[in-house]
PDB file of C-alpha atoms in Angstrom:
ATOM      1  CA  MET A 114     132.570 104.628  57.645  1.00  0.00           C
ATOM      2  CA  ASP A 115     135.079 106.755  60.011  1.00  0.00           C
ATOM      3  CA  ALA A 116     136.819 104.029  62.982  1.00  0.00           C
ATOM      4  CA  ASP A 117     137.204 106.795  65.027  1.00  0.00           C
ATOM      5  CA  SER A 118     133.258 108.130  64.733  1.00  0.00           C
ATOM      6  CA  SER A 119     132.211 104.384  65.535  1.00  0.00           C
ATOM      7  CA  SER A 120     134.453 103.624  68.131  1.00  0.00           C
ATOM      8  CA  PRO A 121     133.132 102.958  71.383  1.00  0.00           C
ATOM      9  CA  THR A 122     135.969 103.891  72.909  1.00  0.00           C
ATOM     10  CA  SER A 123     136.602 107.394  71.056  1.00  0.00           C
ATOM     11  CA  PRO A 124     137.146 110.626  72.656  1.00  0.00           C
ATOM     12  CA  SER A 125     133.800 111.902  72.287  1.00  0.00           C
ATOM     13  CA  SER A 126     131.930 109.023  74.383  1.00  0.00           C
ATOM     14  CA  PRO A 127     131.564 109.915  78.164  1.00  0.00           C
ATOM     15  CA  GLN A 128     132.452 107.147  79.715  1.00  0.00           C
ATOM     16  CA  ILE A 129     130.729 105.946  82.617  1.00  0.00           C
ATOM     17  CA  THR A 130     129.925 102.931  85.243  1.00  0.00           C
ATOM     18  CA  LEU A 131     127.331 101.174  86.704  1.00  0.00           C
ATOM     19  CA  ARG A 132     129.035 101.683  90.077  1.00  0.00           C
ATOM     20  CA  GLN A 133     129.754 105.572  89.286  1.00  0.00           C
ATOM     21  CA  LEU A 134     125.407 105.703  88.753  1.00  0.00           C
ATOM     22  CA  GLU A 135     125.168 103.328  92.365  1.00  0.00           C
ATOM     23  CA  LEU A 136     127.346 105.781  94.220  1.00  0.00           C
ATOM     24  CA  PHE A 137     125.276 108.950  92.465  1.00  0.00           C
ATOM     25  CA  CYS A 138     122.125 107.184  93.164  1.00  0.00           C
ATOM     26  CA  ALA A 139     122.842 106.552  96.706  1.00  0.00           C
ATOM     27  CA  ALA A 140     124.594 110.253  97.504  1.00  0.00           C
ATOM     28  CA  ALA A 141     120.841 111.453  96.242  1.00  0.00           C
ATOM     29  CA  ARG A 142     118.869 108.813  98.288  1.00  0.00           C
ATOM     30  CA  THR A 143     120.669 109.685 101.662  1.00  0.00           C
ATOM     31  CA  GLY A 144     121.341 113.290 100.578  1.00  0.00           C
ATOM     32  CA  SER A 145     125.038 112.835 101.867  1.00  0.00           C
ATOM     33  CA  PHE A 146     128.479 111.746 100.672  1.00  0.00           C
ATOM     34  CA  THR A 147     128.759 110.255 104.188  1.00  0.00           C
ATOM     35  CA  ALA A 148     125.389 108.782 104.374  1.00  0.00           C
ATOM     36  CA  ALA A 149     126.299 106.967 100.865  1.00  0.00           C
ATOM     37  CA  ALA A 150     129.587 105.917 101.978  1.00  0.00           C
ATOM     38  CA  GLN A 151     128.233 103.926 104.906  1.00  0.00           C
ATOM     39  CA  GLU A 152     124.976 102.594 103.246  1.00  0.00           C
ATOM     40  CA  ARG A 153     127.873 101.567 100.262  1.00  0.00           C
ATOM     41  CA  TYR A 154     130.308 100.555 101.978  1.00  0.00           C
ATOM     42  CA  VAL A 155     133.284 102.428 100.456  1.00  0.00           C
ATOM     43  CA  THR A 156     134.641 106.016 101.456  1.00  0.00           C
ATOM     44  CA  PRO A 157     133.075 109.863 101.550  1.00  0.00           C
ATOM     45  CA  ASN A 158     135.935 110.145  98.406  1.00  0.00           C
ATOM     46  CA  ALA A 159     135.147 107.287  96.612  1.00  0.00           C
ATOM     47  CA  VAL A 160     131.351 108.838  96.163  1.00  0.00           C
ATOM     48  CA  ALA A 161     132.576 112.023  95.786  1.00  0.00           C
ATOM     49  CA  GLY A 162     135.318 111.178  92.775  1.00  0.00           C
ATOM     50  CA  ALA A 163     132.660 109.293  91.467  1.00  0.00           C
ATOM     51  CA  VAL A 164     129.981 112.585  91.494  1.00  0.00           C
ATOM     52  CA  THR A 165     132.632 114.301  90.090  1.00  0.00           C
ATOM     53  CA  ASP A 166     133.721 111.679  87.238  1.00  0.00           C
ATOM     54  CA  LEU A 167     129.708 111.977  86.513  1.00  0.00           C
ATOM     55  CA  GLU A 168     129.432 115.677  85.781  1.00  0.00           C
ATOM     56  CA  THR A 169     132.933 115.960  84.030  1.00  0.00           C
ATOM     57  CA  ALA A 170     131.505 113.008  81.672  1.00  0.00           C
ATOM     58  CA  LEU A 171     128.085 114.579  81.282  1.00  0.00           C
ATOM     59  CA  LYS A 172     129.731 118.170  81.596  1.00  0.00           C
ATOM     60  CA  VAL A 173     126.677 118.952  83.409  1.00  0.00           C
ATOM     61  CA  ARG A 174     126.414 120.217  87.393  1.00  0.00           C
ATOM     62  CA  LEU A 175     124.126 117.032  88.546  1.00  0.00           C
ATOM     63  CA  CYS A 176     123.940 118.562  92.572  1.00  0.00           C
ATOM     64  CA  VAL A 177     124.739 120.956  94.599  1.00  0.00           C
ATOM     65  CA  ARG A 178     127.009 121.046  98.287  1.00  0.00           C
ATOM     66  CA  ARG A 179     125.058 122.396 101.173  1.00  0.00           C
ATOM     67  CA  ARG A 180     126.729 122.828 104.459  1.00  0.00           C
ATOM     68  CA  ALA A 181     123.440 122.780 106.275  1.00  0.00           C
ATOM     69  CA  ARG A 182     120.938 120.720 104.390  1.00  0.00           C
ATOM     70  CA  GLY A 183     123.196 118.449 102.483  1.00  0.00           C
ATOM     71  CA  LEU A 184     123.204 117.240  98.508  1.00  0.00           C
ATOM     72  CA  GLU A 185     120.799 119.386  96.375  1.00  0.00           C
ATOM     73  CA  LEU A 186     119.970 117.742  93.001  1.00  0.00           C
ATOM     74  CA  THR A 187     119.878 120.362  89.914  1.00  0.00           C
ATOM     75  CA  GLY A 188     117.647 119.957  87.176  1.00  0.00           C
ATOM     76  CA  ALA A 189     119.926 117.570  85.413  1.00  0.00           C
ATOM     77  CA  GLY A 190     120.552 115.635  88.244  1.00  0.00           C
ATOM     78  CA  GLU A 191     116.933 114.711  89.278  1.00  0.00           C
ATOM     79  CA  ALA A 192     117.012 113.642  85.389  1.00  0.00           C
ATOM     80  CA  LEU A 193     119.873 111.173  85.781  1.00  0.00           C
ATOM     81  CA  LEU A 194     118.753 110.156  89.024  1.00  0.00           C
ATOM     82  CA  ALA A 195     114.967 108.819  86.958  1.00  0.00           C
ATOM     83  CA  ARG A 196     116.945 106.907  84.313  1.00  0.00           C
ATOM     84  CA  ALA A 197     119.955 105.666  86.362  1.00  0.00           C
ATOM     85  CA  GLN A 198     118.131 103.769  88.672  1.00  0.00           C
ATOM     86  CA  HIS A 199     115.996 102.442  85.730  1.00  0.00           C
ATOM     87  CA  LEU A 200     119.004 101.586  84.610  1.00  0.00           C
ATOM     88  CA  LEU A 201     120.698 100.175  87.533  1.00  0.00           C
ATOM     89  CA  VAL A 202     117.545  97.789  88.219  1.00  0.00           C
ATOM     90  CA  THR A 203     117.511  96.241  84.422  1.00  0.00           C
ATOM     91  CA  ALA A 204     121.313  95.457  85.208  1.00  0.00           C
ATOM     92  CA  GLU A 205     120.535  93.512  88.744  1.00  0.00           C
ATOM     93  CA  ASP A 206     117.781  92.135  86.885  1.00  0.00           C
ATOM     94  CA  LEU A 207     119.885  90.663  83.996  1.00  0.00           C
ATOM     95  CA  VAL A 208     122.457  89.553  86.728  1.00  0.00           C
ATOM     96  CA  LEU A 209     120.252  87.807  88.641  1.00  0.00           C
ATOM     97  CA  ASN A 210     118.389  85.793  85.534  1.00  0.00           C
ATOM     98  CA  ILE A 211     121.317  85.878  82.785  1.00  0.00           C
ATOM     99  CA  GLY A 212     121.151  81.692  82.584  1.00  0.00           C
ATOM    100  CA  ASP A 213     118.275  81.677  83.549  1.00  0.00           C
ATOM    101  CA  HIS A 214     117.233  79.231  81.372  1.00  0.00           C
ATOM    102  CA  ASP A 215     113.605  78.141  82.357  1.00  0.00           C
ATOM    103  CA  GLY A 216     112.598  81.330  82.942  1.00  0.00           C
ATOM    104  CA  ALA A 217     111.950  81.873  86.719  1.00  0.00           C
ATOM    105  CA  PRO A 218     111.886  85.035  88.049  1.00  0.00           C
ATOM    106  CA  ARG A 219     114.931  84.786  91.025  1.00  0.00           C
ATOM    107  CA  GLY A 220     115.859  87.988  93.849  1.00  0.00           C
ATOM    108  CA  PRO A 221     115.078  89.857  96.114  1.00  0.00           C
ATOM    109  CA  VAL A 222     111.475  91.995  95.785  1.00  0.00           C
ATOM    110  CA  ARG A 223     111.299  95.174  98.407  1.00  0.00           C
ATOM    111  CA  LEU A 224     107.517  95.572  98.691  1.00  0.00           C
ATOM    112  CA  GLY A 225     106.236  97.851 101.347  1.00  0.00           C
ATOM    113  CA  CYS A 226     102.803  97.762 102.623  1.00  0.00           C
ATOM    114  CA  TYR A 227     100.805 100.342 104.821  1.00  0.00           C
ATOM    115  CA  THR A 228     101.098  98.922 108.157  1.00  0.00           C
ATOM    116  CA  THR A 229      97.119  97.984 109.031  1.00  0.00           C
ATOM    117  CA  LEU A 230      96.983  96.000 105.930  1.00  0.00           C
ATOM    118  CA  ALA A 231     100.212  94.545 107.356  1.00  0.00           C
ATOM    119  CA  ALA A 232      98.756  91.659 109.224  1.00  0.00           C
ATOM    120  CA  THR A 233      96.228  90.505 106.626  1.00  0.00           C
ATOM    121  CA  LEU A 234      97.781  90.550 102.930  1.00  0.00           C
ATOM    122  CA  ILE A 235     101.448  89.925 103.656  1.00  0.00           C
ATOM    123  CA  PRO A 236     101.115  86.720 105.652  1.00  0.00           C
ATOM    124  CA  PRO A 237      99.134  84.880 102.631  1.00  0.00           C
ATOM    125  CA  LEU A 238     101.411  86.692  99.687  1.00  0.00           C
ATOM    126  CA  TRP A 239     104.581  85.782 101.348  1.00  0.00           C
ATOM    127  CA  GLU A 240     102.479  81.822 101.085  1.00  0.00           C
ATOM    128  CA  HIS A 241     101.575  82.599  97.577  1.00  0.00           C
ATOM    129  CA  VAL A 242     104.754  83.397  96.822  1.00  0.00           C
ATOM    130  CA  SER A 243     107.275  80.899  98.795  1.00  0.00           C
ATOM    131  CA  ALA A 244     104.625  78.412  96.721  1.00  0.00           C
ATOM    132  CA  HIS A 245     104.239  80.005  93.326  1.00  0.00           C
ATOM    133  CA  LEU A 246     108.285  82.014  92.831  1.00  0.00           C
ATOM    134  CA  PRO A 247     110.186  79.975  94.858  1.00  0.00           C
ATOM    135  CA  GLY A 248     113.024  81.975  93.679  1.00  0.00           C
ATOM    136  CA  VAL A 249     111.807  85.116  94.767  1.00  0.00           C
ATOM    137  CA  ARG A 250     112.490  86.537  98.007  1.00  0.00           C
ATOM    138  CA  LEU A 251     110.103  89.043  99.492  1.00  0.00           C
ATOM    139  CA  ASP A 252     111.483  92.223 101.813  1.00  0.00           C
ATOM    140  CA  MET A 253     109.011  94.096 103.826  1.00  0.00           C
ATOM    141  CA  VAL A 254     108.474  96.480 105.131  1.00  0.00           C
ATOM    142  CA  GLU A 255     105.415  98.549 106.741  1.00  0.00           C
ATOM    143  CA  GLY A 256     104.943 102.206 107.192  1.00  0.00           C
ATOM    144  CA  THR A 257     102.458 104.877 105.740  1.00  0.00           C
ATOM    145  CA  ALA A 258     101.430 105.591 102.404  1.00  0.00           C
ATOM    146  CA  THR A 259     103.362 108.427 102.466  1.00  0.00           C
ATOM    147  CA  GLU A 260     106.042 106.823 103.569  1.00  0.00           C
ATOM    148  CA  LEU A 261     106.047 103.895 101.711  1.00  0.00           C
ATOM    149  CA  ALA A 262     105.416 106.246  98.286  1.00  0.00           C
ATOM    150  CA  GLU A 263     108.779 107.915  99.330  1.00  0.00           C
ATOM    151  CA  GLN A 264     110.637 105.004  99.631  1.00  0.00           C
ATOM    152  CA  VAL A 265     109.261 103.722  96.051  1.00  0.00           C
ATOM    153  CA  THR A 266     110.338 106.708  94.243  1.00  0.00           C
ATOM    154  CA  ALA A 267     113.650 107.030  95.828  1.00  0.00           C
ATOM    155  CA  GLY A 268     114.365 103.457  94.212  1.00  0.00           C
ATOM    156  CA  ARG A 269     114.236 101.620  97.661  1.00  0.00           C
ATOM    157  CA  LEU A 270     111.203  99.874  97.319  1.00  0.00           C
ATOM    158  CA  ASP A 271     109.826  98.114  94.193  1.00  0.00           C
ATOM    159  CA  MET A 272     106.319  98.372  94.859  1.00  0.00           C
ATOM    160  CA  LEU A 273     103.741  99.215  97.798  1.00  0.00           C
ATOM    161  CA  ILE A 274     100.477  98.262  98.898  1.00  0.00           C
ATOM    162  CA  ALA A 275      97.981 100.736 100.515  1.00  0.00           C
ATOM    163  CA  TYR A 276      94.690 102.443  99.866  1.00  0.00           C
ATOM    164  CA  GLU A 277      94.267 104.321  97.290  1.00  0.00           C
ATOM    165  CA  VAL A 278      93.401 107.930  98.550  1.00  0.00           C
ATOM    166  CA  GLY A 279      96.188 109.948  98.597  1.00  0.00           C
ATOM    167  CA  LEU A 280      98.680 108.303  96.551  1.00  0.00           C
ATOM    168  CA  SER A 281     101.152 110.551  94.462  1.00  0.00           C
ATOM    169  CA  PRO A 282      99.659 110.545  90.638  1.00  0.00           C
ATOM    170  CA  GLU A 283     103.614 109.830  90.084  1.00  0.00           C
ATOM    171  CA  LEU A 284     103.035 106.130  91.249  1.00  0.00           C
ATOM    172  CA  ALA A 285     101.563 103.586  88.761  1.00  0.00           C
ATOM    173  CA  ALA A 286      98.642 101.880  90.546  1.00  0.00           C
ATOM    174  CA  ARG A 287      97.014  98.574  90.128  1.00  0.00           C
ATOM    175  CA  THR A 288      93.589  97.465  92.077  1.00  0.00           C
ATOM    176  CA  LEU A 289      93.590  94.473  94.190  1.00  0.00           C
ATOM    177  CA  PHE A 290      90.388  94.780  95.355  1.00  0.00           C
ATOM    178  CA  THR A 291      87.937  97.335  97.357  1.00  0.00           C
ATOM    179  CA  THR A 292      86.843  97.868 101.029  1.00  0.00           C
ATOM    180  CA  GLU A 293      83.799  99.384 102.307  1.00  0.00           C
ATOM    181  CA  PRO A 294      83.932 101.252 105.540  1.00  0.00           C
ATOM    182  CA  GLN A 295      81.616  99.789 108.602  1.00  0.00           C
ATOM    183  CA  VAL A 296      81.070 101.526 111.987  1.00  0.00           C
ATOM    184  CA  ILE A 297      82.969 100.247 114.632  1.00  0.00           C
ATOM    185  CA  LEU A 298      80.682  99.130 118.263  1.00  0.00           C
ATOM    186  CA  PRO A 299      80.875  97.797 121.150  1.00  0.00           C
ATOM    187  CA  ALA A 300      78.959  95.278 120.968  1.00  0.00           C
ATOM    188  CA  ASP A 301      76.519  96.661 123.927  1.00  0.00           C
ATOM    189  CA  HIS A 302      75.944  99.818 121.637  1.00  0.00           C
ATOM    190  CA  ARG A 303      72.132 100.917 120.940  1.00  0.00           C
ATOM    191  CA  LEU A 304      72.908 100.641 117.490  1.00  0.00           C
ATOM    192  CA  ALA A 305      74.791  97.376 117.466  1.00  0.00           C
ATOM    193  CA  ALA A 306      71.670  95.503 118.577  1.00  0.00           C
ATOM    194  CA  HIS A 307      69.585  94.795 115.029  1.00  0.00           C
ATOM    195  CA  ARG A 308      73.228  93.595 113.765  1.00  0.00           C
ATOM    196  CA  ALA A 309      71.610  96.707 110.597  1.00  0.00           C
ATOM    197  CA  PRO A 310      73.373  99.498 108.431  1.00  0.00           C
ATOM    198  CA  VAL A 311      73.901 102.315 111.065  1.00  0.00           C
ATOM    199  CA  PRO A 312      72.766 105.789 110.305  1.00  0.00           C
ATOM    200  CA  LEU A 313      75.471 107.909 110.493  1.00  0.00           C
ATOM    201  CA  THR A 314      73.363 110.982 112.286  1.00  0.00           C
ATOM    202  CA  GLU A 315      72.956 108.915 114.712  1.00  0.00           C
ATOM    203  CA  LEU A 316      76.219 109.344 115.990  1.00  0.00           C
ATOM    204  CA  ALA A 317      76.429 112.579 115.491  1.00  0.00           C
ATOM    205  CA  GLU A 318      76.357 112.941 119.569  1.00  0.00           C
ATOM    206  CA  ASP A 319      78.668 109.563 120.246  1.00  0.00           C
ATOM    207  CA  PRO A 320      82.597 110.019 120.703  1.00  0.00           C
ATOM    208  CA  LEU A 321      84.894 109.179 117.842  1.00  0.00           C
ATOM    209  CA  ILE A 322      88.294 106.515 118.229  1.00  0.00           C
ATOM    210  CA  LEU A 323      89.839 107.783 115.084  1.00  0.00           C
ATOM    211  CA  LEU A 324      92.373 106.284 113.601  1.00  0.00           C
ATOM    212  CA  ASP A 325      94.977 108.488 112.383  1.00  0.00           C
ATOM    213  CA  LEU A 326      97.850 107.099 110.932  1.00  0.00           C
ATOM    214  CA  PRO A 327      97.846 109.162 107.136  1.00  0.00           C
ATOM    215  CA  PRO A 328      95.866 108.771 105.140  1.00  0.00           C
ATOM    216  CA  ALA A 329      93.342 107.019 106.941  1.00  0.00           C
ATOM    217  CA  GLY A 330      92.449 110.056 109.495  1.00  0.00           C
ATOM    218  CA  GLU A 331      91.864 113.144 107.250  1.00  0.00           C
ATOM    219  CA  ASN A 332      89.791 110.921 104.717  1.00  0.00           C
ATOM    220  CA  THR A 333      87.589 109.586 107.896  1.00  0.00           C
ATOM    221  CA  LEU A 334      87.087 113.350 108.906  1.00  0.00           C
ATOM    222  CA  GLU A 335      86.089 114.455 105.265  1.00  0.00           C
ATOM    223  CA  LEU A 336      83.644 111.696 104.468  1.00  0.00           C
ATOM    224  CA  MET A 337      81.926 112.289 107.662  1.00  0.00           C
ATOM    225  CA  ARG A 338      82.072 115.751 106.538  1.00  0.00           C
ATOM    226  CA  GLN A 339      80.706 115.195 102.827  1.00  0.00           C
ATOM    227  CA  HIS A 340      77.734 114.026 105.168  1.00  0.00           C
ATOM    228  CA  GLY A 341      77.125 116.578 107.806  1.00  0.00           C
ATOM    229  CA  LEU A 342      78.891 115.215 110.533  1.00  0.00           C
ATOM    230  CA  ARG A 343      80.924 117.402 112.504  1.00  0.00           C
ATOM    231  CA  PRO A 344      82.318 113.945 115.095  1.00  0.00           C
ATOM    232  CA  ARG A 345      83.694 115.116 118.320  1.00  0.00           C
ATOM    233  CA  ILE A 346      86.906 113.010 118.739  1.00  0.00           C
ATOM    234  CA  ALA A 347      87.576 111.481 121.861  1.00  0.00           C
ATOM    235  CA  HIS A 348      91.220 110.241 120.804  1.00  0.00           C
ATOM    236  CA  ARG A 349      93.391 109.865 118.683  1.00  0.00           C
ATOM    237  CA  THR A 350      95.738 106.974 117.670  1.00  0.00           C
ATOM    238  CA  THR A 351      98.046 105.344 114.459  1.00  0.00           C
ATOM    239  CA  SER A 352      97.296 102.074 116.268  1.00  0.00           C
ATOM    240  CA  PHE A 353      94.493  99.878 114.432  1.00  0.00           C
ATOM    241  CA  GLU A 354      94.016  97.676 117.887  1.00  0.00           C
ATOM    242  CA  LEU A 355      94.179 100.538 120.333  1.00  0.00           C
ATOM    243  CA  VAL A 356      90.981 102.051 118.286  1.00  0.00           C
ATOM    244  CA  ARG A 357      89.635  98.215 118.660  1.00  0.00           C
ATOM    245  CA  SER A 358      90.327  98.166 122.058  1.00  0.00           C
ATOM    246  CA  MET A 359      89.088 101.785 122.848  1.00  0.00           C
ATOM    247  CA  VAL A 360      85.518 100.685 120.973  1.00  0.00           C
ATOM    248  CA  ALA A 361      85.313  97.625 122.656  1.00  0.00           C
ATOM    249  CA  ARG A 362      85.224  98.924 126.147  1.00  0.00           C
ATOM    250  CA  GLY A 363      82.989 101.673 125.405  1.00  0.00           C
ATOM    251  CA  PHE A 364      85.102 105.020 124.495  1.00  0.00           C
ATOM    252  CA  GLY A 365      83.102 105.899 121.763  1.00  0.00           C
ATOM    253  CA  TYR A 366      82.687 104.852 117.770  1.00  0.00           C
ATOM    254  CA  SER A 367      85.038 104.605 115.251  1.00  0.00           C
ATOM    255  CA  LEU A 368      84.892 104.088 111.352  1.00  0.00           C
ATOM    256  CA  LEU A 369      87.348 101.765 109.938  1.00  0.00           C
ATOM    257  CA  PHE A 370      88.094 100.576 106.258  1.00  0.00           C
ATOM    258  CA  GLN A 371      89.270  96.906 107.031  1.00  0.00           C
ATOM    259  CA  ARG A 372      87.655  94.592 109.118  1.00  0.00           C
ATOM    260  CA  PRO A 373      89.133  91.601 110.728  1.00  0.00           C
ATOM    261  CA  HIS A 374      87.517  88.059 110.739  1.00  0.00           C
ATOM    262  CA  ILE A 375      86.807  88.643 114.051  1.00  0.00           C
ATOM    263  CA  ASP A 376      84.630  91.367 115.806  1.00  0.00           C
ATOM    264  CA  VAL A 377      87.167  90.623 119.052  1.00  0.00           C
ATOM    265  CA  SER A 378      89.126  92.972 120.229  1.00  0.00           C
ATOM    266  CA  HIS A 379      92.701  92.732 121.618  1.00  0.00           C
ATOM    267  CA  GLU A 380      91.757  91.988 124.603  1.00  0.00           C
ATOM    268  CA  GLY A 381      89.148  89.899 124.260  1.00  0.00           C
ATOM    269  CA  ARG A 382      85.686  91.760 124.356  1.00  0.00           C
ATOM    270  CA  ALA A 383      83.514  91.952 121.477  1.00  0.00           C
ATOM    271  CA  LEU A 384      82.783  94.249 118.750  1.00  0.00           C
ATOM    272  CA  ALA A 385      80.160  95.265 115.972  1.00  0.00           C
ATOM    273  CA  SER A 386      81.174  95.957 112.588  1.00  0.00           C
ATOM    274  CA  LEU A 387      78.273  97.117 110.566  1.00  0.00           C
ATOM    275  CA  PRO A 388      77.644  99.036 107.234  1.00  0.00           C
ATOM    276  CA  THR A 389      77.022 102.672 107.478  1.00  0.00           C
ATOM    277  CA  GLU A 390      73.521 104.410 105.611  1.00  0.00           C
ATOM    278  CA  PRO A 391      73.995 106.119 103.515  1.00  0.00           C
ATOM    279  CA  ALA A 392      76.628 104.196 102.224  1.00  0.00           C
ATOM    280  CA  LEU A 393      79.625 105.316 102.232  1.00  0.00           C
ATOM    281  CA  PRO A 394      82.200 104.723  99.014  1.00  0.00           C
ATOM    282  CA  ALA A 395      84.468 101.857  98.858  1.00  0.00           C
ATOM    283  CA  GLU A 396      88.049 102.371  98.764  1.00  0.00           C
ATOM    284  CA  PRO A 397      90.232 100.379  96.380  1.00  0.00           C
ATOM    285  CA  ILE A 398      93.255  98.670  98.183  1.00  0.00           C
ATOM    286  CA  VAL A 399      95.822  98.718  95.229  1.00  0.00           C
ATOM    287  CA  LEU A 400     100.009  97.736  94.443  1.00  0.00           C
ATOM    288  CA  ALA A 401     101.721 100.754  93.009  1.00  0.00           C
ATOM    289  CA  HIS A 402     105.152 101.474  92.122  1.00  0.00           C
ATOM    290  CA  ASP A 403     107.207 104.858  90.306  1.00  0.00           C
ATOM    291  CA  HIS A 404     105.638 104.959  86.593  1.00  0.00           C
ATOM    292  CA  GLN A 405     109.488 106.108  85.777  1.00  0.00           C
ATOM    293  CA  VAL A 406     110.384 102.982  86.492  1.00  0.00           C
ATOM    294  CA  PRO A 407     109.694  99.804  84.974  1.00  0.00           C
ATOM    295  CA  LEU A 408     109.284  96.958  87.014  1.00  0.00           C
ATOM    296  CA  THR A 409     112.147  93.881  87.149  1.00  0.00           C
ATOM    297  CA  SER A 410     110.935  90.774  86.342  1.00  0.00           C
ATOM    298  CA  ARG A 411     110.879  89.238  89.421  1.00  0.00           C
ATOM    299  CA  ALA A 412     108.684  92.043  90.583  1.00  0.00           C
ATOM    300  CA  ALA A 413     106.220  92.133  87.612  1.00  0.00           C
ATOM    301  CA  ALA A 414     105.754  88.696  88.957  1.00  0.00           C
ATOM    302  CA  VAL A 415     105.079  89.462  92.393  1.00  0.00           C
ATOM    303  CA  ALA A 416     102.789  92.237  91.322  1.00  0.00           C
ATOM    304  CA  ALA A 417     100.852  89.652  88.936  1.00  0.00           C
ATOM    305  CA  ALA A 418     100.547  86.741  91.472  1.00  0.00           C
ATOM    306  CA  ALA A 419      99.078  89.518  94.680  1.00  0.00           C
ATOM    307  CA  SER A 420      96.268  90.355  91.276  1.00  0.00           C
ATOM    308  CA  GLU A 421      95.453  87.563  91.224  1.00  0.00           C
ATOM    309  CA  LEU A 422      95.647  85.969  94.669  1.00  0.00           C
ATOM    310  CA  PHE A 423      93.400  88.667  96.490  1.00  0.00           C
ATOM    311  CA  ALA A 424      91.037  88.589  93.282  1.00  0.00           C
ATOM    312  CA  ARG A 425      90.087  85.514  94.216  1.00  0.00           C
ATOM    313  CA  THR A 426      89.877  86.358  98.099  1.00  0.00           C
ATOM    314  CA  PRO A 427      86.972  87.690  99.709  1.00  0.00           C
ATOM    315  CA  HIS A 428      88.083  90.762 101.867  1.00  0.00           C
ATOM    316  CA  GLN A 429      85.895  93.058 103.765  1.00  0.00           C
TER     317      GLN A 429
END
């Protein structure tokens, strides 16, 4: 066999380092050499040099520098970004677990959670992970489904928990549980007394307090449109608790997919949470990650723990 052709240091073999890939991914994620340099604690020239070295080694243009809009990845840059993120995650996983003879996962797992779900899902998951995966550290981020999905595909989050509706097909999702929409009424509302399913047609003239945290707002309105209703929106808010407080004070009703265990507003005023007539479709709560980037062993362990925990925990 020709020694030159088999040598790992052959001049024809591009020399690429993990550090170059790390700085390239930071530049792609932040949109500029300066921001990437601040994030990785190096100089902008170091980031630019890493990208240039990659372009030289690969013989392709990875990004275009635009003064007004920052960096824009080329097609080759997009392809490299997806593979580089995978490689960096694998390398990090290797470092964290090398010599780990007991097989226990260890290291940080960055998990995003849809804002309205965080208060009821994150504490039990945190407790469960602490008890069963002591080597794993959860780093939590809250936000809208769109914000969290962008962070997952950019590599800033390993996974997210959110409603399935509106999630990008680029994410691979597993269902944790499903939840059915409930009408939220003041406790003294005319339709609350019988504790029976609320006919949606009976709410046609009532004002709606709309939870407008994407994708909840549009999803709620679409469900109502499908049943011939054109709700009169009295107030829009991204705050789950403000919706409940406004309803409890009698300013209108709301339609929510999440029901706290206590039918009392933040102010201590009574609420009624009732099913609808006709019944509206249940919505899956899912755990999702970028389908192009396999989960690390520790992230996969957290995903399995979440599935096990929420499968045996009743939710509404």
